[in-house]
XYZ file of C-alpha atoms in Angstrom:
558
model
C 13.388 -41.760 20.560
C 9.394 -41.628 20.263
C 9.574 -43.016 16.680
C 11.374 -46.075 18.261
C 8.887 -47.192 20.314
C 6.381 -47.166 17.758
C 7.920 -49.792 15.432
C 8.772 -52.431 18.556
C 5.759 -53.121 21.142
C 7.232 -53.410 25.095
C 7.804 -57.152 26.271
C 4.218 -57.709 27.889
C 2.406 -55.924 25.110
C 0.239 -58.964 24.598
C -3.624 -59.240 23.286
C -5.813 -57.774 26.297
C -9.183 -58.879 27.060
C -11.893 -57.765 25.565
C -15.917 -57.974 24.878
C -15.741 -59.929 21.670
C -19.530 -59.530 21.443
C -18.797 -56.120 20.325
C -18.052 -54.577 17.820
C -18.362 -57.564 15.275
C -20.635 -56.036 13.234
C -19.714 -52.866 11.000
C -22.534 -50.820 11.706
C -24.040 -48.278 8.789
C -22.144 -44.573 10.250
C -18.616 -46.895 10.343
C -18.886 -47.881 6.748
C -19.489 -46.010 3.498
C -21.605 -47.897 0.122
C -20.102 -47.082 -2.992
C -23.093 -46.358 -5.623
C -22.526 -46.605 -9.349
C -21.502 -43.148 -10.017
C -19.469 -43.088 -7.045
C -17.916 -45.785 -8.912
C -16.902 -44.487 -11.725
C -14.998 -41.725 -10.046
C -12.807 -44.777 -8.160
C -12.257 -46.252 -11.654
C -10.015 -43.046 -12.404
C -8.191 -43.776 -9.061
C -7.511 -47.019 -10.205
C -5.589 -45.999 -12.966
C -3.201 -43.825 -10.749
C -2.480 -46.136 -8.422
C 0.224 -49.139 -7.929
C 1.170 -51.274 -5.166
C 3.194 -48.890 -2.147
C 1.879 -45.685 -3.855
C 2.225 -42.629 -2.430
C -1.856 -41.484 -1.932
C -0.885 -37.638 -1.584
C -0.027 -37.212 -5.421
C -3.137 -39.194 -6.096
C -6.797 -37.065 -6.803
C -8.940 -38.834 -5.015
C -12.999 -37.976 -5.133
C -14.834 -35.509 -3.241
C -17.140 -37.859 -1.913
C -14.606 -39.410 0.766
C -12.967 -36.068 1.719
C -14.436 -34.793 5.051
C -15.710 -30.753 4.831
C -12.642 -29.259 7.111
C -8.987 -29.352 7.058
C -6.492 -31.675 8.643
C -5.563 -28.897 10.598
C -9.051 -28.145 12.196
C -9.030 -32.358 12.494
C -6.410 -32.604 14.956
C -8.752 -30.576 17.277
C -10.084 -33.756 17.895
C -7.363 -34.316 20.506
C -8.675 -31.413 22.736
C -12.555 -31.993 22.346
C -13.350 -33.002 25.563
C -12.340 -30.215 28.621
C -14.154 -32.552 30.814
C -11.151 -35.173 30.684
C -8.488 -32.560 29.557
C -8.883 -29.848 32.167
C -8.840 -31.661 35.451
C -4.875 -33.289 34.717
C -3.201 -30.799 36.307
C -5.092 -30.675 39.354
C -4.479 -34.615 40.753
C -1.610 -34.586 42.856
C -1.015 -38.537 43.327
C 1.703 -38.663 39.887
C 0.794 -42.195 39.120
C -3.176 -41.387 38.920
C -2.059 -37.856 36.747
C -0.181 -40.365 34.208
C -3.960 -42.372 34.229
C -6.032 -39.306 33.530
C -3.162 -38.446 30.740
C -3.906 -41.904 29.104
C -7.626 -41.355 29.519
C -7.909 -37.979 27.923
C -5.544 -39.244 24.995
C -8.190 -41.957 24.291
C -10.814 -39.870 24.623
C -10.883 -38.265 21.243
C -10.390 -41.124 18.689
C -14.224 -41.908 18.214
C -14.858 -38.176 17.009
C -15.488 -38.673 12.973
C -18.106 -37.782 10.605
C -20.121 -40.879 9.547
C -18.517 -43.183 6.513
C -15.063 -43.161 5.612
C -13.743 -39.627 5.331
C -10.361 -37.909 4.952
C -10.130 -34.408 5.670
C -8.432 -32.005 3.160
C -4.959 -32.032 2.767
C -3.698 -28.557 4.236
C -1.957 -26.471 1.641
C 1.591 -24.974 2.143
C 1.062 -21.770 4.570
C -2.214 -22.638 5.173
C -3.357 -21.319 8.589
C -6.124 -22.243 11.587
C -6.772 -20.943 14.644
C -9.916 -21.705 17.436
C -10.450 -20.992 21.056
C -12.986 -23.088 23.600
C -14.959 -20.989 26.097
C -14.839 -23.672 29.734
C -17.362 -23.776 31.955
C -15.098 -21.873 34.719
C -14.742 -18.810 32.419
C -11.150 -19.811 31.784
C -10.082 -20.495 27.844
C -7.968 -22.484 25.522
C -6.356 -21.291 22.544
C -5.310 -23.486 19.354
C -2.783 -22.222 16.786
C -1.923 -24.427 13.924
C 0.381 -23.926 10.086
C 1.016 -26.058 7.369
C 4.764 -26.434 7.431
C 5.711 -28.672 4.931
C 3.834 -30.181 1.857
C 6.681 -32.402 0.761
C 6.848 -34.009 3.080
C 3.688 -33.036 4.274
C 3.668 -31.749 8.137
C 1.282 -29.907 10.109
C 2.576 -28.242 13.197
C 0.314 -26.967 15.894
C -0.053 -25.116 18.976
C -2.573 -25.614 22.250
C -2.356 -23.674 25.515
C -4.786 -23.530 28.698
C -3.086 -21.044 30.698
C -5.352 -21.018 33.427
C -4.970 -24.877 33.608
C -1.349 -24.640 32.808
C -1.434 -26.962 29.926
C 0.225 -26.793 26.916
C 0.532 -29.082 23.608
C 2.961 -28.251 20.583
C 2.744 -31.214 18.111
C 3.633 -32.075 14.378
C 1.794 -35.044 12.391
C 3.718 -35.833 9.716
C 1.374 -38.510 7.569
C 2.582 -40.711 4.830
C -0.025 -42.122 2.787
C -0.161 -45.430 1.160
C -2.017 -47.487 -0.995
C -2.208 -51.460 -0.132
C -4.675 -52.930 -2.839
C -8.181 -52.655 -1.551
C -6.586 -50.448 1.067
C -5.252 -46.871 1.959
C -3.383 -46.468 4.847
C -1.990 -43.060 6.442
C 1.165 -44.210 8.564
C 0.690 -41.254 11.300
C 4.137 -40.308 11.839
C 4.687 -37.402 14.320
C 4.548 -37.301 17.917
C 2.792 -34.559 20.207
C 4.425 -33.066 23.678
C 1.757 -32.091 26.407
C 3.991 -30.243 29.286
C 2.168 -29.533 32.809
C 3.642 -26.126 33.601
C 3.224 -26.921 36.529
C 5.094 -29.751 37.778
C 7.477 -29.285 34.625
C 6.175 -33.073 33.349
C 5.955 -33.699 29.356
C 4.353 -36.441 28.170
C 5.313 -37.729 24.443
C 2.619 -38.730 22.802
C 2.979 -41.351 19.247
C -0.411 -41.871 17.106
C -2.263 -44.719 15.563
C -2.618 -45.357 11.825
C -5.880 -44.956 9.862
C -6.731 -47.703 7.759
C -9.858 -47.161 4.671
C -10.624 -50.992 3.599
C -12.700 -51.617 0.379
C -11.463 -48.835 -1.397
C -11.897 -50.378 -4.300
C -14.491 -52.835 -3.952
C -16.846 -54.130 -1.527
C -18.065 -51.409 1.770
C -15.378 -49.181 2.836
C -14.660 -49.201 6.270
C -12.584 -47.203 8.665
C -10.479 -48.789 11.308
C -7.368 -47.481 13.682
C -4.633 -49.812 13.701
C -1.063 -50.527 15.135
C 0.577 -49.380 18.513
C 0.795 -46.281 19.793
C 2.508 -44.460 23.369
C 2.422 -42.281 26.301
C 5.727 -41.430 27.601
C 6.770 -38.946 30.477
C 10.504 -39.257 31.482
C 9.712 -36.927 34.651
C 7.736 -40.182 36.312
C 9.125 -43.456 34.591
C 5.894 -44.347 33.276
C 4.940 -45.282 29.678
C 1.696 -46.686 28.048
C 1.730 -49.015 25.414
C -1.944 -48.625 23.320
C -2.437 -51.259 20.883
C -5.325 -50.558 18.222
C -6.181 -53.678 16.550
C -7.815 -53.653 13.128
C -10.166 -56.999 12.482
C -8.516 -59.776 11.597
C -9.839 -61.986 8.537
C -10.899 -65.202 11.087
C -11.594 -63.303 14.435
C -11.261 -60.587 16.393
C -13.502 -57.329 16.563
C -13.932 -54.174 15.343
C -12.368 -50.861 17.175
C -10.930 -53.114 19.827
C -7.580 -51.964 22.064
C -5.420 -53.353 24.747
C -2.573 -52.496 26.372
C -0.498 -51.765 29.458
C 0.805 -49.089 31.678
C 4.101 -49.826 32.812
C 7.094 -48.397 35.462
C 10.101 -48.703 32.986
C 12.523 -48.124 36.067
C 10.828 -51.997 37.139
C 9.430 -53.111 34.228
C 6.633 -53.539 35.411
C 2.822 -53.605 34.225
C 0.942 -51.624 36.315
C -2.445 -51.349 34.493
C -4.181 -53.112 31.776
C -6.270 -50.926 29.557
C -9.005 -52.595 27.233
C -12.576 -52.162 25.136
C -13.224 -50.375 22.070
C -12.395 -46.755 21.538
C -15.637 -45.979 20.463
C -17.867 -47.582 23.072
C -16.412 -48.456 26.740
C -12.243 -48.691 27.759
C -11.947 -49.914 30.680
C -8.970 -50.094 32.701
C -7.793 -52.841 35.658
C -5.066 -52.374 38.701
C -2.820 -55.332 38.391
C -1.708 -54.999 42.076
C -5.452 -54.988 43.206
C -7.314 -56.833 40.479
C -9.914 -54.321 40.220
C -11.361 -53.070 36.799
C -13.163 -50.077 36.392
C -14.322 -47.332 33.689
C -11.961 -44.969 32.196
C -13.776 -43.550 29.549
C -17.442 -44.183 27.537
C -16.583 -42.878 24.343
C -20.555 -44.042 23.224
C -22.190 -41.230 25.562
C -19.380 -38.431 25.223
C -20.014 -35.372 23.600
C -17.052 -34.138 21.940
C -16.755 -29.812 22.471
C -15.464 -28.310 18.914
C -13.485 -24.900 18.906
C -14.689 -21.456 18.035
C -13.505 -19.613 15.241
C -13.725 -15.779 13.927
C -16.295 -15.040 11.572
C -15.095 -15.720 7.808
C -14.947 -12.053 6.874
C -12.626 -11.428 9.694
C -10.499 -14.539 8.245
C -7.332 -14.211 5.771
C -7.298 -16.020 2.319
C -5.175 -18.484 3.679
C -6.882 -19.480 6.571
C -8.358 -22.984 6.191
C -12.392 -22.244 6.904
C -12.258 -19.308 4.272
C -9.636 -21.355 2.167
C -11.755 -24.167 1.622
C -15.230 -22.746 2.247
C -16.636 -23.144 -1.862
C -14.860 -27.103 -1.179
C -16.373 -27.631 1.765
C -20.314 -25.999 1.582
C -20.351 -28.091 -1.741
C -19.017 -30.638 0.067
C -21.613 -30.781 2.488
C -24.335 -29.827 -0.154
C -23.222 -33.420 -2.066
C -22.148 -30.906 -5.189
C -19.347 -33.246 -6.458
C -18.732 -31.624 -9.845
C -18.168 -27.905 -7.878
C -16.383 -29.476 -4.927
C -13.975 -30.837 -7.128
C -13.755 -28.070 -9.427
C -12.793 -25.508 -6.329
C -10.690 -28.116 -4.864
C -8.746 -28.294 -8.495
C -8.284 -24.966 -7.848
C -6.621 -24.659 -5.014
C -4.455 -27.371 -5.583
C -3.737 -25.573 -8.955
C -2.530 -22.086 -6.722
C -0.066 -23.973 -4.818
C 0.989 -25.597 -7.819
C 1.590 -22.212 -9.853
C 3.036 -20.684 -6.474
C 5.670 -23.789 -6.152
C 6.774 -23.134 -9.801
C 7.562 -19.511 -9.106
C 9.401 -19.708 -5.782
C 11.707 -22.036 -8.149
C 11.900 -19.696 -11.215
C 12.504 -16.790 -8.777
C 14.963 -18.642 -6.130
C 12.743 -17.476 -2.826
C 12.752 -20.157 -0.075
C 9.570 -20.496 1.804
C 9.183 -20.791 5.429
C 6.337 -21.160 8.011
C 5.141 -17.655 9.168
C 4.442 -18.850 12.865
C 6.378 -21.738 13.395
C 10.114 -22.257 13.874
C 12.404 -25.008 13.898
C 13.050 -26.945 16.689
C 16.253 -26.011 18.645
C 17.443 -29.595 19.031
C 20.686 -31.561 19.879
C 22.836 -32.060 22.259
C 22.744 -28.541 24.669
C 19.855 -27.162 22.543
C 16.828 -25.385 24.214
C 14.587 -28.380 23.103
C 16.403 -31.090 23.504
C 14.577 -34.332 23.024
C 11.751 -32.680 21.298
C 13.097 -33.189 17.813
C 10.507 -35.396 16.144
C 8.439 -32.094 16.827
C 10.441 -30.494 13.747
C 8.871 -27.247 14.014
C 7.291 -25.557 17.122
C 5.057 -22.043 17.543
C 7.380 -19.538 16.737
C 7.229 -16.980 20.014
C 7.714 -17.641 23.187
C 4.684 -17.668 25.791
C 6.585 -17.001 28.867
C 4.810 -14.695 31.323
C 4.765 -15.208 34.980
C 1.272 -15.158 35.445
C -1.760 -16.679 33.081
C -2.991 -13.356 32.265
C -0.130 -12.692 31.207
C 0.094 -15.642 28.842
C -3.186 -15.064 27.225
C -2.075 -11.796 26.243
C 1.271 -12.736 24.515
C -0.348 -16.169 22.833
C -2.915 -13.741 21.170
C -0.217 -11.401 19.883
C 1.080 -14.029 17.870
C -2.394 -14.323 15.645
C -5.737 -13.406 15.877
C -7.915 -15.954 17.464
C -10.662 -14.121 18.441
C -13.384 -12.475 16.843
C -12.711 -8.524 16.449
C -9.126 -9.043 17.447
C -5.931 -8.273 15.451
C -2.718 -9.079 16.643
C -0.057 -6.297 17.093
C 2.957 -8.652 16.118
C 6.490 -7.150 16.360
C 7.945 -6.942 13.329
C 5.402 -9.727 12.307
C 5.896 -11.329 8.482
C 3.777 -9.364 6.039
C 0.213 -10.530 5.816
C 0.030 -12.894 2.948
C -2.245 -11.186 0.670
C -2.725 -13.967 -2.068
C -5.880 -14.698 -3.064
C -7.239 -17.449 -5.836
C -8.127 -14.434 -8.467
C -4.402 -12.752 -7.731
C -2.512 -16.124 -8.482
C -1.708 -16.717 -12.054
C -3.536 -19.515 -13.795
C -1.335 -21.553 -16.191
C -2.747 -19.955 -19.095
C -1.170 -16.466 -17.789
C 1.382 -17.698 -16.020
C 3.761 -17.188 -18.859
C 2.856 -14.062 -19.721
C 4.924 -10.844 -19.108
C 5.231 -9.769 -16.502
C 4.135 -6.302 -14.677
C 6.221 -3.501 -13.523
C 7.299 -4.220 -9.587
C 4.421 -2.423 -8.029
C 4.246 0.378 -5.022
C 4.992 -3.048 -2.705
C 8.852 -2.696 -2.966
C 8.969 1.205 -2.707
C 12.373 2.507 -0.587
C 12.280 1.816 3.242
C 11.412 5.842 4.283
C 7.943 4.446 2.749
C 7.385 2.676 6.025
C 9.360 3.662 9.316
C 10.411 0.395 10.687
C 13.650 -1.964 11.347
C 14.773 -3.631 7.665
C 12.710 -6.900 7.047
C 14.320 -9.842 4.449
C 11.918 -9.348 1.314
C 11.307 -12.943 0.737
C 11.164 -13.807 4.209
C 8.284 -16.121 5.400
C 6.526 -15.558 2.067
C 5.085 -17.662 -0.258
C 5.823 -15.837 -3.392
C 6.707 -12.470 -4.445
C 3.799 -11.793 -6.768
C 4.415 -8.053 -7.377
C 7.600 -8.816 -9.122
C 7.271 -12.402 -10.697
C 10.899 -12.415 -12.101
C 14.303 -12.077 -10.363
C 15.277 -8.180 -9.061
C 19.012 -7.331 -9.069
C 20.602 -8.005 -5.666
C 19.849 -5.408 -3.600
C 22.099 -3.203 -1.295
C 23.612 -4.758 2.053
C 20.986 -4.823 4.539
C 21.561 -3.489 8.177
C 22.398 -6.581 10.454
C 19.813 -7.701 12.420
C 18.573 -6.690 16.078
C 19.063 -9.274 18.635
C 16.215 -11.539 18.660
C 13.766 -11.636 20.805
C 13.156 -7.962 20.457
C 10.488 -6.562 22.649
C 10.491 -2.579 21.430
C 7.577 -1.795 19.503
C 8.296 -0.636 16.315
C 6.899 3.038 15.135
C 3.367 3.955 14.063
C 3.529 4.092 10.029
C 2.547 7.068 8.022
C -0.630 6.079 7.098
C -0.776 8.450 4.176
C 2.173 7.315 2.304
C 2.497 3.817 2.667
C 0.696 1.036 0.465
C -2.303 -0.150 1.589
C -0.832 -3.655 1.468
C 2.477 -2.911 3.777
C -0.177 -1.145 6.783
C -0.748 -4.665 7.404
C 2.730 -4.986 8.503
C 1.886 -4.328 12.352
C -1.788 -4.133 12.109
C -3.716 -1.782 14.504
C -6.945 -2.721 16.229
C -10.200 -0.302 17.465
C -11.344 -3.043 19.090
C -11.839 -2.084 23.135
C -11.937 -5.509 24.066
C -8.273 -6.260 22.640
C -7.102 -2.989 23.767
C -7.745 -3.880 27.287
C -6.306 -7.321 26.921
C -3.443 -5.939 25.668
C -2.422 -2.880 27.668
C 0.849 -2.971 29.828
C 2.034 -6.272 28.799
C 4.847 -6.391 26.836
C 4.684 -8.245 23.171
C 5.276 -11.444 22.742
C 8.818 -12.755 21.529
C 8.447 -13.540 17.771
C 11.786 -15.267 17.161
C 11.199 -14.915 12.783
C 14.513 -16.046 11.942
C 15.700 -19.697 10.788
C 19.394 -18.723 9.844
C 22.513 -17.758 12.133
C 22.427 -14.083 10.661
C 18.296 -13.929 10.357
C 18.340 -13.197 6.888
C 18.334 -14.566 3.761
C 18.912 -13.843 0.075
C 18.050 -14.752 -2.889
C 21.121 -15.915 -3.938
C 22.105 -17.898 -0.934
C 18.408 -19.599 -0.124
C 18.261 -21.242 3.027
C 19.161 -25.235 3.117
C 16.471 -27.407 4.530
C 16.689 -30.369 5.654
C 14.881 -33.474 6.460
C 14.609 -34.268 10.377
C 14.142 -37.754 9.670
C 16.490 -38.670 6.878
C 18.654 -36.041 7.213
C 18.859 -34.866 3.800
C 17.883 -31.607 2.343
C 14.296 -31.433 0.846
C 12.244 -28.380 -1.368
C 8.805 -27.921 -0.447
C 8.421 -26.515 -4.137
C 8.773 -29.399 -5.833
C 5.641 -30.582 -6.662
């Protein structure tokens, strides 16, 4: 397994060369000065924190937190087209596994100045981004927040055109060690060539924040990390070494790319990752340039405009956190953040009171095992929940933007899609009113003639129930379901009798541009069920459980 060869380095995985004149000196955007009210807002992380502590029940200050989610962070990986792009196209398989390693290295120096940490993704929370490429082609990003405890963000990259595809899950565990924080980046990330039908497994570095506490903070990348594609033999062992107390260098790597069939080194990779990484042919002794991280500009996604945005999407989610953020408001940032964090608090609480399990709206679980569909892709946990299967690119494009809007003016026409989550921050209750009585079930749960289409599981894929905030009696046996993946479009709604919060159910769009991106192709295969039957109850919630411990785990518990 992946996770393996992150806690043993391969047999040669020895200290590479590299420029010790570099990087000895922390320079002023790698390091962050604490000032004295600053200060006093570490003093009250102090007092939360012990030795081995997990950081993601701690508050920590506004000040460090970087303005965008962790979701919108992991674009980072894709940022630069110039390296990712061209993969596909080199036919010698041993130079294809060197670009590989060069555009996974390529993306590490990409940080705002100081030590930041980007916002911790809430449960359900949603992001999606597109890159316009030179050629006119495009790629499309998809990510959810599928766990908070554990925390796990699952995401989704495809370049049709380019026939390149990503599906990953980071999975961080946070740590406090003294005057340090660490994030143990757990998680791989599968990049398949469609192709020549190679995957490459792909393991990531820790983060390290030193002088957390005391002294200047300063951000280094730390541990070993791999490159792995079965299809050729070939794996890359990436070391990331943090600054030792008596030597060493900043941002410095080394490491090797080796044939396992031989076990043999084939290349040595060194530099820093945020200057020049050079890498040197161990049959021919030549050394050369693989990537200048120091004159690379990194290509951020595209989003939709915030009004065309849901509540839970992260840009519109955390915009108050973020523009006060950026604005250096500390007392609102944390205020709005506080807020947030209360919602998924309150929302937690119910989905216990009221027995509803959660699960991701886009994402599924990974069909794993021994004979399963994705076998050997199980540290993945959860993967984009439709399948993007059509014969031509075209094609593809079509059914990857069916399964959310990406692009501006576009709504998706999902198949029996999950109902749009329509919380906001004023509909969720505070904890002043959240033990108040509650209301009447409104016009959401009105009989099934209300809206023409096949029988949905009520608590399905949401995150609570808020028109009825206590249990309902169990309700009559439901139809069994269609076989999945269905591919008949459901009927038009009667737009004059059903609630204005059900029409979202299979959402129409006016928009001419979808409409011709959309016509004759046949929806894509939205596979919404995580049970045998495809339902669920909620007297018989669905079990859970852990992919890496194997025990069953609540993401409401808070």
């Amino acid at each position: 397994m992946v996770h393996g060869l992150r806690r043993h380095s391969l047999t040669n995985s020895t200290r590479s060369s590299v420029d010790e004149t570099k990087g000895d000196q922390v320079t002023r955007e790698d390091e962050t000065v604490i000032d004295s009210e600053q200060g006093s807002m570490l003093m009250h992380i102090i007092s939360q924190l012990r030795p081995g502590a997990d950081l993601s029940r701690v508050t920590l200050p506004t000040f460090i937190l970087e303005p965008r989610s962790m979701l919108e962070r992991i674009t980072n990986f894709m940022a630069h087209p110039d390296t990712l792009l061209p993969m596909t196209k080199i036919e010698d398989p041993i130079q294809r596994f060197v670009a590989v390693v060069r555009f996974y290295l390529s993306g590490w120096h990409i940080k705002p100045p100081g030590v930041k940490k980007p916002l911790n993704p809430i449960l359900g929370e949603i992001f999606t981004g597109y890159w316009d490429y030179p050629d006119g082609t495009r790629g499309y990003y998809i990510a959810e927040q599928t766990s908070h405890h554990p925390p796990k963000s699952s995401y989704f990259y495809m370049a049709p055109e380019h026939h390149i595809r990503i599906d990953g899950t980071l999975k961080p565990r946070s740590k406090f060690l003294g005057n340090s924080a660490a994030s143990m980046m757990e998680g791989i990330a599968v990049m398949k060539f469609m192709n020549t039908g190679e995957r490459f497994f792909v393991t990531q570095p820790n983060m390290y924040a030193r002088g957390i506490l005391f002294g200047k903070m300063k951000y280094e990348l730390g541990d070993h990390s791999y490159v792995r594609c079965p299809e050729m033999g070939l794996v890359a062992d990436l070391e990331f070494k943090t600054k030792g107390y008596f030597g060493g260098t900043y941002n410095a790597i080394g490491g090797y790319i080796k044939d396992i069939k031989t076990d043999r080194n084939l290349f040595e990779l060194s530099g820093l990752w945020n200057e020049e990484m050079y890498i040197k042919d161990l049959t021919t002794g030549r050394k050369e340039l693989l990537f200048d991280a120091s004159r690379a500009k990194e290509t951020p996604p595209k989003s939709r405009p915030l009004e065309e945005q849901e509540e839970r999407e992260s840009q519109k989610l955390w915009y108050k956190v973020t523009d006060a953020i950026k604005r250096k408001d500390q007392d609102t940032a944390t205020d709005e953040k506080s807020r947030i964090e209360d919602m998924q608090r309150e929302e937690a609480a119910k989905r216990v009171n009221t027995e509803i399990e959660w699960s991701p709206q886009l994402f599924r679980r990974v069909q794993g095992g021994h004979g399963g569909s994705e076998e050997g892709e199980e540290d993945l946990d959860f993967i984009i929940n439709a399948k993007v299967d059509g014969k031509t690119p075209a094609e593809q494009v079509k059914q990857i933007l069916q399964i959310h809007a990406i692009l501006p003016g576009q709504t998706p026409k999902r198949q029996f899609s999950i109902p749009t989550r329509n919380n906001s921050l004023e509909r969720i209750p505070t904890r002043s009113s959240f033990n108040q009585t509650p209301e009447p079930p409104t016009q959401l749960h009105q009989e099934p003639t209300q809206l023409p289409q096949e029988p949905q599981p009520e608590t399905f894929g949401s995150l609570i129930d808020l028109s009825d905030p206590v249990p309902r009696p169990a309700a009559a046996p439901q139809p069994a379901p269609l076989p999945q993946p269905i591919e008949v479009a459901a009927p038009a709604p009667d737009l004059a009798s059903t609630p204005a919060d059900t029409l979202q159910l299979n959402p129409q769009s006016n928009n001419s541009v979808e409409h011709g991106l959309m016509k004759g192709i046949p929806p894509s295969k939205l596979l919404h069920s995580n049970s045998k039957t495809g339902t669920t109850s909620s007297s018989s919630p669905l079990k859970r459980m852990d992919s890496e411990t194997g025990a069953e785990f609540q993401d409401a518990i808070s």
